[in-house]
XYZ file of C-alpha atoms in Angstrom:
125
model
C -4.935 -31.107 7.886
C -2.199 -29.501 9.854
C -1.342 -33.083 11.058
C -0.132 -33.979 7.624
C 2.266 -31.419 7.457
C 6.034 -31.779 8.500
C 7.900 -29.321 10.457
C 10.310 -29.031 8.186
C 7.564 -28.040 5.222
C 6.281 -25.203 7.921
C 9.748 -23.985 8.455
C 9.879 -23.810 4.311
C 6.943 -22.265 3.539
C 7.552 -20.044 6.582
C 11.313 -19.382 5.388
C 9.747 -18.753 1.501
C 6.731 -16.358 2.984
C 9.188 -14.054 4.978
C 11.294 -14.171 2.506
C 9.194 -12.987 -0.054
C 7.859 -10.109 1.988
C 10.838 -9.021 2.933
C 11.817 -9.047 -0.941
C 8.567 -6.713 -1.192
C 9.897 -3.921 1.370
C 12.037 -2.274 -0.421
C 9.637 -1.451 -3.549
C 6.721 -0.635 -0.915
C 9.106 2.242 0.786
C 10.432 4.006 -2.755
C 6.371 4.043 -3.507
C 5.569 5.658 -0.335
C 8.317 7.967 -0.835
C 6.831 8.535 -4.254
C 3.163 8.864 -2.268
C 4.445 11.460 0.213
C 6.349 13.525 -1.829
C 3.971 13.953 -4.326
C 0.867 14.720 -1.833
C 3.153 17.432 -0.301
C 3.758 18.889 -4.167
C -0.175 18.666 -4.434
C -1.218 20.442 -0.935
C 1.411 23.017 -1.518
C 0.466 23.708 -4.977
C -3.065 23.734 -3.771
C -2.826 26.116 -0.949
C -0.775 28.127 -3.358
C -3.854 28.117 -6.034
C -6.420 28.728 -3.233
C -4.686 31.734 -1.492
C -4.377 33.158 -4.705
C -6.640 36.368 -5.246
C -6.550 35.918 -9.276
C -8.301 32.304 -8.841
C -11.728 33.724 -7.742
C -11.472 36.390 -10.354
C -10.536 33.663 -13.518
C -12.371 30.399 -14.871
C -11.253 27.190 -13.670
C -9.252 26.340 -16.778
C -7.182 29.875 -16.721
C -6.981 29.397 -13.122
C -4.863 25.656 -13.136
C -3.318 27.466 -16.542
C -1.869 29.791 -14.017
C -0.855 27.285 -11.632
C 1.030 24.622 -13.106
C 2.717 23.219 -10.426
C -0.462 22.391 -8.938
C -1.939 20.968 -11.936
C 0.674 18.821 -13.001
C 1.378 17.757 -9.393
C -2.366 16.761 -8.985
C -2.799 15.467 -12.847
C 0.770 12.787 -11.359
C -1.146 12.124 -8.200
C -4.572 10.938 -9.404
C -2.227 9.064 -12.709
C -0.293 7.328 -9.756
C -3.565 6.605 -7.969
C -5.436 4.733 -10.935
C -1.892 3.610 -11.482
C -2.197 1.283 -8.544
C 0.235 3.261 -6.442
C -2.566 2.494 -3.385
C -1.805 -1.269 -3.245
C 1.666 -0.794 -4.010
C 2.258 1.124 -0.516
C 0.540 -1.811 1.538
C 1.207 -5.003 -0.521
C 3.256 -6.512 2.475
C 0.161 -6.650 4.625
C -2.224 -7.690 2.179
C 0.202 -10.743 1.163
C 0.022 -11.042 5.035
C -3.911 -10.933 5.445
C -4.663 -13.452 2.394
C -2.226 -15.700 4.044
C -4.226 -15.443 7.305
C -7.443 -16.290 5.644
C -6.009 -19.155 4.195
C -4.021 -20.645 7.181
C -6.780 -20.274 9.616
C -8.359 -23.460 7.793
C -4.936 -24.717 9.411
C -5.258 -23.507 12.774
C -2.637 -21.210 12.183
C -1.645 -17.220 11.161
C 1.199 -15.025 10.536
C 2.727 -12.196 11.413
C 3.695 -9.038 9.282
C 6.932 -10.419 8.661
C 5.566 -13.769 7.775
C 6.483 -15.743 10.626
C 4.090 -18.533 10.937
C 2.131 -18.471 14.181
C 0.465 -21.992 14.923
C -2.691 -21.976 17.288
C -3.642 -24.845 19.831
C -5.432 -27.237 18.790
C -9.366 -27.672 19.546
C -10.320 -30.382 21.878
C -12.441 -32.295 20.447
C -15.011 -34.164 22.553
């Protein structure tokens, strides 16, 4: 199949796919950002509400009632999470995978970056 492919098609699909993750990178970091800083609010909100001597004393409820930065921070982290926020942090590489699946019919792959990466051909006997 490859053999009915110009170079010049390649070099625009390759130019297009790196292009396009590239475009992606800047979204992916400001949601990892988003990721980080909110798991840091959550752990330190929940090793706040853990060390706290009132928590074993009060129910659950009254407990996160008393702790609100925790609650809210883990209420936004488990939102974000069925939000998508978990394939928003690593679309570049699964753009990158499906495109491996699909050009090893090709004899070919990617990169990361989506640089194309074509294989030798198999001898065929």
């Amino acid at each position: 199949y490859a053999c009915c492919v110009s170079s010049s098609d390649l070099k625009a699909f390759e130019r297009r796919l790196t292009e396009y993750i590239a475009c992606l990178q800047p979204a992916t970091g400001r949601w990892r950002t988003i990721l980080i800083v909110v798991s840091v609010c959550t752990a330190t909100g929940a090793w706040n509400w853990l060390i706290d001597p009132e928590t074993q004393k009060v129910s659950f409820f009254t407990s996160l009632w008393n702790h609100p930065f925790f609650t809210i921070s883990c209420i936004t982290l488990i939102g974000l999470f069925f939000a998508g926020i978990h394939k928003r942090v690593v679309a570049p590489s699964i753009i990158a995978a499906r495109c491996r699946t699909v050009l090893a019919e090709y004899n070919m792959s990617c990169d990361d970056t989506g640089k194309l990466i074509l294989k030798p051909r198999p001898h065929v006997q």
